[in-house]
CSV table of C-alpha atoms in Angstrom, one decimal:
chain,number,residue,atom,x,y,z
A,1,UNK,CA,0.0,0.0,0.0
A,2,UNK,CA,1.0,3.7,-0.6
A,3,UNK,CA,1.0,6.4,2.0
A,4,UNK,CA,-2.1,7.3,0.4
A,5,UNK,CA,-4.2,4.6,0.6
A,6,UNK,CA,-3.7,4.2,4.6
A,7,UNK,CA,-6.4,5.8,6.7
A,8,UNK,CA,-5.8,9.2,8.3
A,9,UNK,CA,-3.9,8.9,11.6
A,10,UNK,CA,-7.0,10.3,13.3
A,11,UNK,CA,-9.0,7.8,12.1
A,12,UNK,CA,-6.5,4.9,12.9
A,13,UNK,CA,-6.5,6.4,16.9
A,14,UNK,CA,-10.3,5.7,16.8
A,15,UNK,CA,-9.7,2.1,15.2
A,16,UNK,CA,-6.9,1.9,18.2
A,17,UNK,CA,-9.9,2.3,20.8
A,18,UNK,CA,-12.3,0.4,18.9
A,19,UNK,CA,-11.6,-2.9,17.0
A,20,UNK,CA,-7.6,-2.7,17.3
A,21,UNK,CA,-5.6,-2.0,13.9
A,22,UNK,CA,-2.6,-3.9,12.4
A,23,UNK,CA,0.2,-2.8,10.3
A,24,UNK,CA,4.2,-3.6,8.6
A,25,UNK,CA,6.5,-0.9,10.8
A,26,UNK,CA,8.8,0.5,8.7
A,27,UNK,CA,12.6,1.2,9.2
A,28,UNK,CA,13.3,-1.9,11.4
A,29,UNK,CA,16.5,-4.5,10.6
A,30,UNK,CA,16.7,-8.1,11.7
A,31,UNK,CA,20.3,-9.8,12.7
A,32,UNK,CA,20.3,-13.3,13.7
A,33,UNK,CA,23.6,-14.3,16.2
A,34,UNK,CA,23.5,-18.3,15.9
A,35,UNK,CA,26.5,-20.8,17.2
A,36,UNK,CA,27.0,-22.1,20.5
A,37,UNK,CA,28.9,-19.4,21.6
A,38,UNK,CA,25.9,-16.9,20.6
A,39,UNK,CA,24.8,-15.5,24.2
A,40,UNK,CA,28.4,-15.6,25.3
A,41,UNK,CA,29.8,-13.8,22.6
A,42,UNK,CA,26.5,-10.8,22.8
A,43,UNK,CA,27.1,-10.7,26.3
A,44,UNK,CA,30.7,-9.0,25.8
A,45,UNK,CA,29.0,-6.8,23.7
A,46,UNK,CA,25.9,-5.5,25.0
A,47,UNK,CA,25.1,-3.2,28.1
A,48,UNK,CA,22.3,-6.2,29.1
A,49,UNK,CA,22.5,-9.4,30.1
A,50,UNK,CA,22.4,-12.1,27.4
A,51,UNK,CA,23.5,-15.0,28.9
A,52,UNK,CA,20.7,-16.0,30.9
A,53,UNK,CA,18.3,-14.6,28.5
A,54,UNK,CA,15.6,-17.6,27.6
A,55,UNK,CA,13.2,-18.0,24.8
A,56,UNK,CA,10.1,-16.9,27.0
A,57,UNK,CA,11.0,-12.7,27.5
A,58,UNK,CA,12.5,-10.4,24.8
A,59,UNK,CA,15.1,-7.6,26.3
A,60,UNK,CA,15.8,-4.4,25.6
A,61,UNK,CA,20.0,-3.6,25.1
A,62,UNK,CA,22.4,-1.3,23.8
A,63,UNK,CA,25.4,-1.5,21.9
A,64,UNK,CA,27.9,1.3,22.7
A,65,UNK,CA,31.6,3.0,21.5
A,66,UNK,CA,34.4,3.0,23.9
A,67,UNK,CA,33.3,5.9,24.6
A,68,UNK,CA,29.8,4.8,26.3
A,69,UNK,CA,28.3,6.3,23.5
A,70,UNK,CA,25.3,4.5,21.9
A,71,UNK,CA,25.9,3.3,18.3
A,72,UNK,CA,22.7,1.0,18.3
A,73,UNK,CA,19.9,0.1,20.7
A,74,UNK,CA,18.5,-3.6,20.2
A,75,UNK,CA,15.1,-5.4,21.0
A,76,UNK,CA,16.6,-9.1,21.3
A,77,UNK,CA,15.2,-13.1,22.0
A,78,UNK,CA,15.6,-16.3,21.3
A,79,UNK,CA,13.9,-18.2,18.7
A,80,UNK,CA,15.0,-21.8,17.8
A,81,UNK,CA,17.8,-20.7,15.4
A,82,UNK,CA,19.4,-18.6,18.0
A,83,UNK,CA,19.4,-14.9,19.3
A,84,UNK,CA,17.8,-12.1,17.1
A,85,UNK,CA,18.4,-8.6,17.6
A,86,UNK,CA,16.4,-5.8,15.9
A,87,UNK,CA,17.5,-2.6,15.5
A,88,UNK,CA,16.9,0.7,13.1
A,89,UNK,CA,17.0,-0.5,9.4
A,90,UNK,CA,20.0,2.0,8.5
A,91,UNK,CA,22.3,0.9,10.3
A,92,UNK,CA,21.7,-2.6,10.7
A,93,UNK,CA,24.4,-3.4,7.8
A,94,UNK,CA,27.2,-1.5,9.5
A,95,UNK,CA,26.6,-2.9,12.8
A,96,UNK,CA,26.1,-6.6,11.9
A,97,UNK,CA,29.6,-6.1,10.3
A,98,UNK,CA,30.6,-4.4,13.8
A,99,UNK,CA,30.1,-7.0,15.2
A,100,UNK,CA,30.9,-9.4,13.0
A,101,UNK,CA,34.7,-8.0,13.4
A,102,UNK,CA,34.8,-9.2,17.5
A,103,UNK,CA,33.6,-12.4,16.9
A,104,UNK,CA,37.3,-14.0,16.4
A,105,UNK,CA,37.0,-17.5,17.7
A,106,UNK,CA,33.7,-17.6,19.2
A,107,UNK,CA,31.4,-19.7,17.7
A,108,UNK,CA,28.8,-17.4,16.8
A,109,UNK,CA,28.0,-16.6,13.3
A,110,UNK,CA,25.8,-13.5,12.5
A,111,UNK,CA,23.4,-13.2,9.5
A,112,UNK,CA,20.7,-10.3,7.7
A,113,UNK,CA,17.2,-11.8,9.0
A,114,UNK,CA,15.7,-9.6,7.2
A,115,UNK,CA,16.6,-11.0,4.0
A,116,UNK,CA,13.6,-13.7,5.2
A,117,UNK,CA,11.7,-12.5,7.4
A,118,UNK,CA,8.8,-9.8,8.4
A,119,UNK,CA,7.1,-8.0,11.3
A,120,UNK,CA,3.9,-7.3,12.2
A,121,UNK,CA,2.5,-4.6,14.6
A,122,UNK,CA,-1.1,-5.0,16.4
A,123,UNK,CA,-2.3,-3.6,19.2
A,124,UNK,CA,-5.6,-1.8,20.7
A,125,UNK,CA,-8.8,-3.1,22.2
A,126,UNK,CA,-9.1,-5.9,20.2
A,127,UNK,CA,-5.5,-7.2,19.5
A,128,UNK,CA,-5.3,-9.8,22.2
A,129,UNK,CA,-8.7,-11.6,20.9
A,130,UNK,CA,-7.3,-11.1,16.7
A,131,UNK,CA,-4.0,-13.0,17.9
A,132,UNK,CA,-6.1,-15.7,19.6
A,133,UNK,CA,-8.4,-16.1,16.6
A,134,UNK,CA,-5.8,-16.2,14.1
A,135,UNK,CA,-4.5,-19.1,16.2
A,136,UNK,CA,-1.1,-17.3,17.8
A,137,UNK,CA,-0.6,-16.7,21.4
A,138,UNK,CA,-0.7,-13.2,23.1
A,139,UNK,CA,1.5,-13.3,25.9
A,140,UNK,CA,0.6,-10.7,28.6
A,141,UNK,CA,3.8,-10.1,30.9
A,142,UNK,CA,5.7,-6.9,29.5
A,143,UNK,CA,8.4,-8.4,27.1
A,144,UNK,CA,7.2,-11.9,27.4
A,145,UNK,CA,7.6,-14.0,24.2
A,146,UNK,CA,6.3,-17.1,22.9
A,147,UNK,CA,7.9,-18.9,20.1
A,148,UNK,CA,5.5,-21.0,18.0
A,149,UNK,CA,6.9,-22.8,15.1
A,150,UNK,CA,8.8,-20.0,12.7
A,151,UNK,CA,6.5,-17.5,14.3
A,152,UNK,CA,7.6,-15.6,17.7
A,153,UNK,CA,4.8,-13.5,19.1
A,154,UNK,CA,6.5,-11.0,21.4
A,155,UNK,CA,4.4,-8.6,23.9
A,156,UNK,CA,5.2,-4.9,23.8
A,157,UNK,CA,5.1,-2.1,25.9
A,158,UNK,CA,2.1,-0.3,25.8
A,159,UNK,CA,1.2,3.0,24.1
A,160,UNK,CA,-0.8,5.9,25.0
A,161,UNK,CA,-2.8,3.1,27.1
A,162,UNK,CA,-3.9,0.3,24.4
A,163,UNK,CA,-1.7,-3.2,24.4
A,164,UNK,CA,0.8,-3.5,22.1
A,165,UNK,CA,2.4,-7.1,20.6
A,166,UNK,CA,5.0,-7.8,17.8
A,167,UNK,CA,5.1,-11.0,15.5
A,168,UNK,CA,8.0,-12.1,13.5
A,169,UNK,CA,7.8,-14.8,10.7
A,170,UNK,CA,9.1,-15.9,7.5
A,171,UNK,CA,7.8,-13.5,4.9
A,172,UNK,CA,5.3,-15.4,3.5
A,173,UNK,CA,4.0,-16.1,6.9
A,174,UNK,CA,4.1,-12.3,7.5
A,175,UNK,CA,1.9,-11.9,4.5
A,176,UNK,CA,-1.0,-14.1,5.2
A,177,UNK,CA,-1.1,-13.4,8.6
A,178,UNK,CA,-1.4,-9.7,7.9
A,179,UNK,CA,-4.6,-10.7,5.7
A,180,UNK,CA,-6.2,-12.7,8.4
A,181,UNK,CA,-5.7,-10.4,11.3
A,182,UNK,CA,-6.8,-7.7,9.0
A,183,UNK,CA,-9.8,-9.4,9.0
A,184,UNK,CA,-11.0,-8.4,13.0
A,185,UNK,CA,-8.3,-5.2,12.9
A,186,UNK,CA,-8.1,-2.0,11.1
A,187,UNK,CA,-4.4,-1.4,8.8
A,188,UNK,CA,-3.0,1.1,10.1
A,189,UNK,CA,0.2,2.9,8.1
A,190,UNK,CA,3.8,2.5,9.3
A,191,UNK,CA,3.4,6.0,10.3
A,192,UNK,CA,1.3,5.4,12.8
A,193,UNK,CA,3.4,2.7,14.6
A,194,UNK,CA,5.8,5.1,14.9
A,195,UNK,CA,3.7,7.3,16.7
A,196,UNK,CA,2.7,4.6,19.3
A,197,UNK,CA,6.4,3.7,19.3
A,198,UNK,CA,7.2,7.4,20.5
A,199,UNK,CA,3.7,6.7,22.9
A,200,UNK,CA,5.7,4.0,24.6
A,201,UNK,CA,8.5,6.1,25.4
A,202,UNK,CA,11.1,3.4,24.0
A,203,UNK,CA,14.1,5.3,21.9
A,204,UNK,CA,15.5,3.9,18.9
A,205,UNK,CA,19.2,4.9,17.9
A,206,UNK,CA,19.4,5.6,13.9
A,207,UNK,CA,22.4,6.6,11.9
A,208,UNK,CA,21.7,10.2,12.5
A,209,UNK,CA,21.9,9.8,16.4
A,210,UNK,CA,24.7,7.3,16.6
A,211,UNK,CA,27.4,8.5,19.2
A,212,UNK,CA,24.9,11.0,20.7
A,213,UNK,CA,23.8,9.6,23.7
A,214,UNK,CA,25.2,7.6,27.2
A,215,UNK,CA,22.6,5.1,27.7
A,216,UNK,CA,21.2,7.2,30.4
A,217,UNK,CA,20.4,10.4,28.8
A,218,UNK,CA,17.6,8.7,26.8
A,219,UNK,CA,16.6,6.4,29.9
A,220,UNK,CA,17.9,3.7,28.9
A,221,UNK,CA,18.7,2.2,32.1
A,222,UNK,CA,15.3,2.9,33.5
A,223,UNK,CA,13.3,0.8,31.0
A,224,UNK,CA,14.9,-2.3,31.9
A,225,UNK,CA,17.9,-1.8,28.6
A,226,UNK,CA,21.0,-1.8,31.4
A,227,UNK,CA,22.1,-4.2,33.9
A,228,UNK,CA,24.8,-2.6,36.1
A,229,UNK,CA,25.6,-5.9,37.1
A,230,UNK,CA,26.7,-7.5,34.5
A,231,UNK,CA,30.6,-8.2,33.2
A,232,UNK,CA,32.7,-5.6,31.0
A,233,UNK,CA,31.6,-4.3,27.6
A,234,UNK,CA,32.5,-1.6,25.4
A,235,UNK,CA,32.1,1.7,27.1
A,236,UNK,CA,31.2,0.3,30.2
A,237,UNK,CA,33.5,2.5,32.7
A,238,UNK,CA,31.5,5.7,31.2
A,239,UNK,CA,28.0,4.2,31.3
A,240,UNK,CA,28.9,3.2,35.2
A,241,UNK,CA,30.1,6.9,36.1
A,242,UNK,CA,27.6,8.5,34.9
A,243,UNK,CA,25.4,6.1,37.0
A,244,UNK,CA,26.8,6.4,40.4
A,245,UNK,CA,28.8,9.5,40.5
A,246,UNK,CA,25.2,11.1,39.7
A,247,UNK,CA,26.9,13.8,37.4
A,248,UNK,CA,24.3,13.0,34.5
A,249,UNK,CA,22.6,16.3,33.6
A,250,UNK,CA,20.4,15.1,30.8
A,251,UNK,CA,17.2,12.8,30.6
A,252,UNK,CA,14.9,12.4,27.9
A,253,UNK,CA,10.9,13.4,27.4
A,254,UNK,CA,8.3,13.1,25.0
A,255,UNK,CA,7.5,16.3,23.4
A,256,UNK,CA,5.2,17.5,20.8
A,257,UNK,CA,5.3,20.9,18.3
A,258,UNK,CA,3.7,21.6,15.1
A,259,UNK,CA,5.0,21.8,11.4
A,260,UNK,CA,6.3,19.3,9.4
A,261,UNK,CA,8.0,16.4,11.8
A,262,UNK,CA,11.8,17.3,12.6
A,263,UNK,CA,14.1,14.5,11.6
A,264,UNK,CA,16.2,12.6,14.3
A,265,UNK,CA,19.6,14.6,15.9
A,266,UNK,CA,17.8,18.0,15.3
A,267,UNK,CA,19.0,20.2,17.5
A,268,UNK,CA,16.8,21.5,20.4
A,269,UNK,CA,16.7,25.5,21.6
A,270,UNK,CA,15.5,27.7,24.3
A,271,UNK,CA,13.7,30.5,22.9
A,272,UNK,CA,16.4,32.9,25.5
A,273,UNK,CA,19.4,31.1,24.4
A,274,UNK,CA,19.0,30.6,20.7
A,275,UNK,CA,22.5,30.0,19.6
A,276,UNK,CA,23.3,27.2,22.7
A,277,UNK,CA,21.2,24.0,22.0
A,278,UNK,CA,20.1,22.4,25.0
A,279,UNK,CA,18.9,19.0,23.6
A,280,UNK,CA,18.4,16.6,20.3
A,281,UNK,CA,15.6,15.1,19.4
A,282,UNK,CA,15.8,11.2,19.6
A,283,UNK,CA,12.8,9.7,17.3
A,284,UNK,CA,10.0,11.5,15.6
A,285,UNK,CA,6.4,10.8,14.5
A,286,UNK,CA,3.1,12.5,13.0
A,287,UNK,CA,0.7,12.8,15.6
A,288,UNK,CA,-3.3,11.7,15.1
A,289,UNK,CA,-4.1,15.3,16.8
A,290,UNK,CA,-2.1,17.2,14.1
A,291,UNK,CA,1.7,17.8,14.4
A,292,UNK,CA,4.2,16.1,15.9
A,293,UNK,CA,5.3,14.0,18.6
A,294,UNK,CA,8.7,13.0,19.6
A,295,UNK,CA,11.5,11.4,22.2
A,296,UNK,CA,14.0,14.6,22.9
A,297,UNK,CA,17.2,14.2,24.9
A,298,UNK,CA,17.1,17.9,27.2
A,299,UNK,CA,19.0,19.3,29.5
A,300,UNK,CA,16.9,19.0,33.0
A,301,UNK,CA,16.9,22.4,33.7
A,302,UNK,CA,15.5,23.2,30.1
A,303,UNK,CA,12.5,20.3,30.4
A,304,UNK,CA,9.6,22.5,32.0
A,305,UNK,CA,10.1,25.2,29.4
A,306,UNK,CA,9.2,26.0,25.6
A,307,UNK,CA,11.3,24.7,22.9
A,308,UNK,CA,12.0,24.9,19.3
């Protein structure tokens, strides 16, 4: 479908309340670690614990510079085949070959799921019964995940109050599931799950904000995507001093503003201080009221004021 032929995003907000909608995000990038040394190998990597990470909960984690800078933020589980990490779509090919370069003598071998593979959005009112009707589980938990065959069903967090899941599939799967769920649900445009994505206040590093951001300045660490207990990884000296030396002087918030929507890293202003930017935005959607609505890294002395 074209942009076009999608409903309004005012109209998918009702279908939200009502019946529930379904939809194809856009912009997201699959990478399947397998080998035996998978979780091991990840674990070294990420700012979250892998290790003990079983097939029934999906995690949040990030992947950071030596400088405890984010250069990707990850959704991962375990399916059958192994761990799968999603991430943005544009930079997916630069950090699977990232990682690829640490592997050494691990056994763990890392491939483009998306190549094969699709995702499915639903959520609203009516989601949980559409999953059970179409004959795939709805796990309730936050982050719990049930794997069932090549399908995974994966249970988001919620978004400006309705219940959100994920399902990933072989393509062809994708495809006819998205016919039978659009039987009981509403399509909905990409657009629009970005909108609930922003709704959810979960971040998602693209190319343009690579580098930007400890962990912590876009929460990171308070939506379960940091475990201070885990063993070394790359940048982990920074993302531990900014934690308990409590010199962090940045958080992020959901904002709105009107106009076209601002593309991720654009630079964030007081109206009194117009040439010293006092934040970036993080992610960016069209909002169902008109507008915008965004995730924006601020200063926290410059969150209770207006913004351009």
């Amino acid at each position: 479908m074209s942009s076009t032929d999608f409903p309004s995003l005012d109209q998918s907000l009702k279908s939200l309340r009502a019946a529930g909608i379904v939809t194809a995000p856009g912009g997201l990038g699959l990478i399947r670690v397998a080998g035996d040394d998978a979780a091991t190998f990840l674990h070294s990597q990420l700012t979250n614990a892998v290790e003990d990470l079983t097939a029934s909960t999906a995690r949040l984690a990030g992947y950071c510079s030596p400088k405890g800078r984010l250069i990707a933020s990850f959704l991962m589980w375990r399916d059958a085949d192994g761990i799968v990490l999603q991430l943005s779509a544009d930079i997916q090919p630069p950090i699977q070959k990232r990682l690829t370069m640490f592997v050494l003598r691990a056994k763990a071998k890392l491939s483009d799921l998306s190549a094969t593979h699709g995702i499915l959005g639903i959520a609203g009112a009516g989601a949980e019964a559409a999953l059970q009707q179409a004959g795939l589980p709805a796990p309730q938990a936050p982050l719990a995940t049930v794997s069932d065959g090549d399908v995974t069903v994966i249970r988001l967090a919620d978004a400006d109050g309705e219940p959100r899941w994920q399902i990933v599939a072989p393509a062809a799967r994708i495809e006819a599931l998205q016919q039978s769920l659009g039987a009981t649900l509403a399509v909905a445009s990409p657009a629009f799950w970005d909108w609930l994505d922003v709704a959810s206040g979960i971040p998602r590093i693209a190319a343009a904000t690579q580098e930007q951001f400890v962990p912590q300045m876009i929460n990171f660490e308070l939506i379960g995507g940091v475990n201070f207990r885990k063993g070394c990884y790359p940048g982990q000296e920074v993302v531990a001093r900014s934690q308990y030396r409590g010199t962090l002087k940045r958080r992020m918030w959901r904002v709105r503003g009107t106009g076209d929507v601002p593309a991720a890293a654009a630079e964030i202003f007081r109206p009194e201080d117009p040439e010293q930017p006092c934040g970036m935005l993080v992610n960016a959607a069209p909002a169902p009221q008109g507008g915008w609505e965004g995730l924006a890294e601020l200063k926290i002395d410059a969150a209770s004021g207006a913004l351009h």
